[in-house]
Amino acid sequence: MSTKTSTDQKLDVAPPYNAVARHGVSPQPSHDEVARFDFLANFNKFLSGALGPGNKLTYDKRVQPAFEKEHGRAPKDRFEIRHAMNNDPFHTFWSALKRNSMEMRQQNGRAMVLRQIDELSAKARQYNEGRDTLELNPEIEVPRYQNAVDIHCMPGSYHGEELAGDVSAGANYDCGIFATTAGGLGALSDGGGAALVEWIKQQRPGWEPCRVLDIGTTVGHNIVPLALAFPNCEFIAIDTAAPILRYAHARAQSLGATNIKFIQANAEDLSRWEDGTFDWVQTTMFLHETSGKALPKIIAEGYRVLADDGLMFHLEQPEYSDEMPLYEQFIRDWDAFNNNEPFWSSMHALDMKTVMNEAGFAANELFESGVRAVVDTDIFPEAATGDDEDHGRAAYWHAYGAWKNSDQMQEAAE
Amino acid sequence: MTEEVFDWMAAANKKAKGKRPEYFDDPEDERMLSILMAVVGEVSVLRERMDTVERLLDANGTISRNDIENYAPDKQAAYERGAMIREYIYRVMRGPHQMVQELEQVEPPVEEVSRELKDI
């Protein structure tokens, strides 16, 4: 027990939504809209920190013993655990609360964005009209994996429009990241992008990429920090959804990242770019929103357009390896079935090393790394891992990477 | 010709595509919890607004709606308000929170304790 008095004790509370930085297409929140996100940020902390450990307790003490008694063996995979846990009163109640939190985040974000939809469209137009850094291609179809369900319970997904040509999908996605991560991604929800900058500066000090491809960019929050860090580099950011790109482009322009070209394109077919065009090809928290057949195609196309000695880098949640306990696999799977992430479970069971091997990388070119969000820790929290971790949302990622033909390049240089 | 009004309030309530999981035996319980949680959230919003009003009155002795809308807490106030929301959440979530404690420590029914005490 701590003997500290309440005055010198700092409780774990979420930063206020006021601390989120505004950019050129940020919705302007009213007092009460701020307060709604303040509630949700702290409620999500409560769900993962105070109630979350109850899931493991009920599994260890009730669910697993009952399963073993009934079947004469332990559960053989995360699916059996899920079916058993879905009959447990603690876990179902926790899940119902968490699902409600996710739904409230969507309703609260959409209410704020949609009441000012015209103003947001006008702001976006100021940054978008007449600029050749935004290229929309109406012939690009929304892939089935993007519209089978609305991903993370976001009504309309990334491609939905309420009024023709609006930017509400992007604005709603952007503003709510604060609530679901309790501020864990920092003032511009760009802690992932800031982490990429820190990572590459440590790994290859002095390296200046010339051309970078960001696949599944959504609102561009993870590519803007890189674009600002490498102002002489040309960035191409692609996504299949026009509404999110309209927002992403305006957002990037307003933040001064004018060296990113946003293009509506599907990464399964990058034929408009020649072999070896880019010296960095990446995704951040995107591959789990694709599908079993699309993912290897995207990696293979990424490999093709990557130059020798170029970097392929993917940030994801950790994969379900044989070493990961089945219970942890189950709890990491929550979003798959409760928050509309239908490829999440299969994707995390993939061995990414094999996928990247099959795309053309040699085994010795591959590496894995842990990457923690970089945020202003004076205001925003460092991502909790361990018992308090909000699985699936923790701002601590697993990186799958490779330097293409780096050995051969080195040998040639020597 | 009347201009069609975009009903953003109705649009904000759009359901996400994808069948919603069922958590309770009775579907009405799903609706009741969703209403309850929305109210829990709105009470928190009212409390935060009241806190803003009190802080502005403390600082200025007078207040306008504009002051409320534009209020941004400094670091200390932000922490105090965060702690206020946290305290509120712990109070309303007492029931589920105590479920965790029940799981940590399985206890015999009080009837059993009652029988025991009779004989000691």
XYZ file of C-alpha atoms in Angstrom, chain B residues 36-103:
68
model
C -27.974 4.105 -19.300
C -24.416 4.570 -20.560
C -25.461 7.584 -22.654
C -26.986 9.130 -19.505
C -23.892 8.262 -17.483
C -21.860 10.131 -20.104
C -24.193 13.124 -20.152
C -24.108 13.475 -16.344
C -20.340 13.628 -16.609
C -20.730 16.379 -19.231
C -23.027 18.371 -16.897
C -20.550 17.994 -14.034
C -17.707 19.231 -16.215
C -19.788 22.199 -17.331
C -20.613 23.041 -13.730
C -16.912 22.850 -12.889
C -16.176 25.275 -15.724
C -18.813 27.692 -14.433
C -17.413 27.525 -10.904
C -13.842 28.070 -12.051
C -14.806 31.028 -14.220
C -16.815 32.571 -11.377
C -13.898 32.056 -8.993
C -11.533 33.727 -11.399
C -13.704 36.516 -12.790
C -16.785 36.852 -10.583
C -18.896 36.998 -13.713
C -19.602 34.744 -16.633
C -20.919 34.552 -20.181
C -21.844 31.633 -22.420
C -18.920 32.550 -24.591
C -16.536 32.209 -21.635
C -17.828 28.677 -21.042
C -17.463 27.657 -24.683
C -13.923 29.013 -24.847
C -12.706 27.764 -21.498
C -9.545 25.640 -21.573
C -8.151 24.346 -18.280
C -4.523 24.915 -17.373
C -2.423 21.885 -16.440
C -3.459 21.814 -12.780
C -7.155 22.350 -13.570
C -6.959 19.680 -16.280
C -5.615 17.191 -13.762
C -8.250 18.116 -11.178
C -11.027 17.725 -13.741
C -9.596 14.404 -14.893
C -9.559 13.235 -11.291
C -13.151 14.478 -10.897
C -14.293 12.415 -13.897
C -12.341 9.421 -12.651
C -13.939 9.668 -9.216
C -17.378 9.890 -10.836
C -16.690 6.851 -13.020
C -15.571 4.799 -10.028
C -18.761 5.758 -8.191
C -21.186 4.823 -10.958
C -19.206 1.718 -11.926
C -19.128 0.360 -8.372
C -21.154 -2.727 -9.333
C -18.935 -4.066 -12.119
C -15.830 -2.976 -10.216
C -16.912 -5.055 -7.230
C -17.359 -8.012 -9.572
C -13.574 -7.899 -10.081
C -13.066 -7.970 -6.320
C -15.459 -10.910 -6.011
C -13.351 -12.749 -8.548
